Amino acid sequence: MDIVLSGIRSTGNLHLGNYYGALRNFIKMQDENKCFFFIADIHSLTTHPDPKILHGNVRNVLVDYLAAGIDPEKSVIYVQSEVPEVAELYLYLNMHAYLGELSKTTSFKEKARKQPENVNAGLLTYPTLMAADILIHNADKVPVGKDQEQHLEMTRRFARRFNNFYGVEYFKEPVAYNFGQELIKIPGLDGSGKMGKSEGNAIYLADSPKDIEKKVKRALTDSGPTEPHSVKPDYIENLFTILRVVSAPDVVQHFEDKWNTCEIRYGDLKKQLAEDIIKVTAPIRDRILEIEKDEAYLHKVTTEGAEKARESAGKTVREVREIMGFKAF
Ligand code: TYM
């Protein structure tokens, strides 16, 4: 039985990118694997250190996660900061992580550019904390989107380095996983890059059908192709990328054909796209509205989750300390 671990930063509600990148396949995996899922609230402090919003953000992700189908009877669900062993392993791993490699990480360079007034050490060592999240349970598979590939590579490198340095075969080298498929990147609706919480281009699982229709309607289009079989501009390709994940293959083919014969009507495409997104999100949204009121349930899930996660994490930290040479007098 493989150990699977999935994490999401608590910086806002879950969007379609999170769902297809890291969550949907994870839900399918709950029966066949030992699954952990957690909310990366310590990671969120690298960009959003605000005590007024922290708890609310964690709560939103928790509710979205549960509503999307994570089953606490099958999987372990916890909040990162409630498992302090993670922070301890992070500290130890940092002793074998180097400034050169950390400062070259794409996500670090991006964040440093975005928030030049707050290039904190947490940002620099973000990949070490992520490695600690994964290695603390010695996970085999980590469901992630394309944007996390480099972090997973670094986790493997840290695991390998630890094993080599201490002459042990202790940590496994976890792989980024998307259910046998390529890692995916769900684009935003604004024609640029990926769908993200901070980009203002996301469709959230909690969005109402009306909001989704509005957002899809607003997506950038143009006057349509003039040459048969022409290459799609990025902003149109993006709409097709989302269509490919939410719609049936014959629907996608229909619009591909219309594109290729220059008969595409973006109004129809958007109507279909909104409809198919709503088919995915509406049942999740209904559950969100139910679960978010249930304080006792959220308390129970996180308390039991932290307890189980700490059991697994505590074992790792004890063994790592021994390997590293810590001894009691
Ligand atoms: P985060 O919170 O940005 O996103 C959570 C997960 O969603 C995926 N994702 C996407 N996938 C496809 N298309 C998109 N547009 C898109 N946007 C987000 C991400 O790849 C990710 O899998 N560093 C992580 C959180 C984390 C973590 C971990 C993940 C901390 N520790 C340990 C896995 C294992 C992050 O910022 O993801």
PDB file of C-alpha atoms and ligand atoms in Angstrom, residues 5-11 14-23 38-40 43 65 80 111 126 129-134 142-149 151-152 155 183-188 193-197, ligand 1:
ATOM      1  CA  LEU A   5       0.370  12.902   0.657  1.00  0.00           C
ATOM      2  CA  SER A   6      -1.341  16.007  -0.641  1.00  0.00           C
ATOM      3  CA  GLY A   7      -0.992  19.564   0.610  1.00  0.00           C
ATOM      4  CA  ILE A   8      -2.646  22.862  -0.137  1.00  0.00           C
ATOM      5  CA  ARG A   9      -1.605  26.260   1.158  1.00  0.00           C
ATOM      6  CA  SER A  10      -4.196  28.111   3.194  1.00  0.00           C
ATOM      7  CA  THR A  11      -4.267  31.320   1.247  1.00  0.00           C
ATOM      8  CA  LEU A  14      -9.855  25.989  -3.488  1.00  0.00           C
ATOM      9  CA  HIS A  15     -10.146  26.589  -7.196  1.00  0.00           C
ATOM     10  CA  LEU A  16     -10.413  24.350 -10.236  1.00  0.00           C
ATOM     11  CA  GLY A  17      -6.607  24.277 -10.547  1.00  0.00           C
ATOM     12  CA  ASN A  18      -6.247  22.833  -7.040  1.00  0.00           C
ATOM     13  CA  TYR A  19      -9.054  20.401  -7.690  1.00  0.00           C
ATOM     14  CA  TYR A  20      -7.692  18.952 -10.917  1.00  0.00           C
ATOM     15  CA  GLY A  21      -4.022  19.390 -10.028  1.00  0.00           C
ATOM     16  CA  ALA A  22      -3.970  17.891  -6.572  1.00  0.00           C
ATOM     17  CA  LEU A  23      -7.326  16.747  -5.337  1.00  0.00           C
ATOM     18  CA  PHE A  38      -3.010  18.536   5.097  1.00  0.00           C
ATOM     19  CA  ILE A  39      -3.458  22.279   5.047  1.00  0.00           C
ATOM     20  CA  ALA A  40      -0.151  24.092   4.712  1.00  0.00           C
ATOM     21  CA  HIS A  43       3.695  27.823   4.385  1.00  0.00           C
ATOM     22  CA  TYR A  65     -11.353  19.625   1.025  1.00  0.00           C
ATOM     23  CA  GLN A  80       0.298  21.491   9.318  1.00  0.00           C
ATOM     24  CA  LYS A 111       7.935  35.434  -4.858  1.00  0.00           C
ATOM     25  CA  TYR A 126       9.941  26.931   1.406  1.00  0.00           C
ATOM     26  CA  LEU A 129       9.446  22.757   4.648  1.00  0.00           C
ATOM     27  CA  MET A 130       7.638  21.107   1.770  1.00  0.00           C
ATOM     28  CA  ALA A 131      10.183  18.281   1.806  1.00  0.00           C
ATOM     29  CA  ALA A 132       9.579  17.906   5.549  1.00  0.00           C
ATOM     30  CA  ASP A 133       5.814  17.673   4.900  1.00  0.00           C
ATOM     31  CA  ILE A 134       6.394  14.816   2.510  1.00  0.00           C
ATOM     32  CA  VAL A 142       2.440  13.302  -4.045  1.00  0.00           C
ATOM     33  CA  PRO A 143      -0.482  14.466  -6.181  1.00  0.00           C
ATOM     34  CA  VAL A 144       0.432  17.920  -7.450  1.00  0.00           C
ATOM     35  CA  GLY A 145       0.024  20.213 -10.416  1.00  0.00           C
ATOM     36  CA  LYS A 146       2.808  21.027 -12.820  1.00  0.00           C
ATOM     37  CA  ASP A 147       3.872  24.083 -10.817  1.00  0.00           C
ATOM     38  CA  GLN A 148       5.079  21.893  -7.932  1.00  0.00           C
ATOM     39  CA  GLU A 149       7.294  19.632 -10.003  1.00  0.00           C
ATOM     40  CA  HIS A 151       9.663  21.256  -5.380  1.00  0.00           C
ATOM     41  CA  LEU A 152       9.197  17.509  -5.674  1.00  0.00           C
ATOM     42  CA  THR A 155      12.390  16.786  -2.024  1.00  0.00           C
ATOM     43  CA  LEU A 183       1.025  16.705 -14.328  1.00  0.00           C
ATOM     44  CA  ILE A 184      -1.450  19.349 -15.296  1.00  0.00           C
ATOM     45  CA  LYS A 185      -1.666  23.083 -15.272  1.00  0.00           C
ATOM     46  CA  ILE A 186      -5.124  24.592 -15.315  1.00  0.00           C
ATOM     47  CA  PRO A 187      -4.905  28.023 -16.886  1.00  0.00           C
ATOM     48  CA  GLY A 188      -6.633  31.118 -15.592  1.00  0.00           C
ATOM     49  CA  GLY A 193      -0.515  31.642 -17.053  1.00  0.00           C
ATOM     50  CA  LYS A 194      -2.068  29.382 -14.475  1.00  0.00           C
ATOM     51  CA  MET A 195      -5.188  29.645 -12.444  1.00  0.00           C
ATOM     52  CA  GLY A 196      -4.148  30.931  -9.038  1.00  0.00           C
ATOM     53  CA  LYS A 197      -5.616  32.211  -5.812  1.00  0.00           C
TER      54      LYS A 197
HETATM   55  P1  TYM B   1      -0.854  25.426  -3.701  1.00  0.00           P
HETATM   56  O1  TYM B   1      -1.560  25.673  -2.431  1.00  0.00           O
HETATM   57  O2  TYM B   1      -0.469  26.599  -4.539  1.00  0.00           O
HETATM   58  O3  TYM B   1      -1.722  24.495  -4.591  1.00  0.00           O
HETATM   59  C1  TYM B   1      -2.168  23.258  -4.076  1.00  0.00           C
HETATM   60  C2  TYM B   1      -2.107  22.207  -5.141  1.00  0.00           C
HETATM   61  O4  TYM B   1      -2.865  22.612  -6.283  1.00  0.00           O
HETATM   62  C3  TYM B   1      -2.056  22.555  -7.437  1.00  0.00           C
HETATM   63  N1  TYM B   1      -2.394  23.673  -8.302  1.00  0.00           N
HETATM   64  C4  TYM B   1      -2.650  23.544  -9.607  1.00  0.00           C
HETATM   65  N2  TYM B   1      -2.666  22.467 -10.399  1.00  0.00           N
HETATM   66  C5  TYM B   1      -2.999  22.652 -11.696  1.00  0.00           C
HETATM   67  N3  TYM B   1      -3.303  23.876 -12.225  1.00  0.00           N
HETATM   68  C6  TYM B   1      -3.294  24.978 -11.452  1.00  0.00           C
HETATM   69  N4  TYM B   1      -3.620  26.150 -11.975  1.00  0.00           N
HETATM   70  C7  TYM B   1      -2.952  24.850 -10.082  1.00  0.00           C
HETATM   71  N5  TYM B   1      -2.854  25.710  -9.047  1.00  0.00           N
HETATM   72  C8  TYM B   1      -2.506  24.973  -7.986  1.00  0.00           C
HETATM   73  C9  TYM B   1      -0.626  22.696  -6.946  1.00  0.00           C
HETATM   74  O5  TYM B   1       0.268  22.128  -7.863  1.00  0.00           O
HETATM   75  C10 TYM B   1      -0.676  21.953  -5.651  1.00  0.00           C
HETATM   76  O6  TYM B   1      -0.521  20.583  -5.898  1.00  0.00           O
HETATM   77  N6  TYM B   1       3.663  24.233  -2.073  1.00  0.00           N
HETATM   78  C11 TYM B   1       2.317  23.760  -2.247  1.00  0.00           C
HETATM   79  C12 TYM B   1       1.645  23.346  -0.950  1.00  0.00           C
HETATM   80  C13 TYM B   1       2.397  22.296  -0.225  1.00  0.00           C
HETATM   81  C14 TYM B   1       2.494  20.929  -0.585  1.00  0.00           C
HETATM   82  C15 TYM B   1       3.310  20.327   0.402  1.00  0.00           C
HETATM   83  C16 TYM B   1       1.989  20.173  -1.634  1.00  0.00           C
HETATM   84  C17 TYM B   1       3.111  22.476   0.910  1.00  0.00           C
HETATM   85  N7  TYM B   1       3.662  21.291   1.278  1.00  0.00           N
HETATM   86  C18 TYM B   1       3.613  18.964   0.358  1.00  0.00           C
HETATM   87  C19 TYM B   1       2.282  18.818  -1.654  1.00  0.00           C
HETATM   88  C20 TYM B   1       3.096  18.224  -0.687  1.00  0.00           C
HETATM   89  C21 TYM B   1       1.515  24.875  -2.842  1.00  0.00           C
HETATM   90  O7  TYM B   1       1.823  26.031  -2.714  1.00  0.00           O
HETATM   91  O8  TYM B   1       0.393  24.484  -3.472  1.00  0.00           O
END
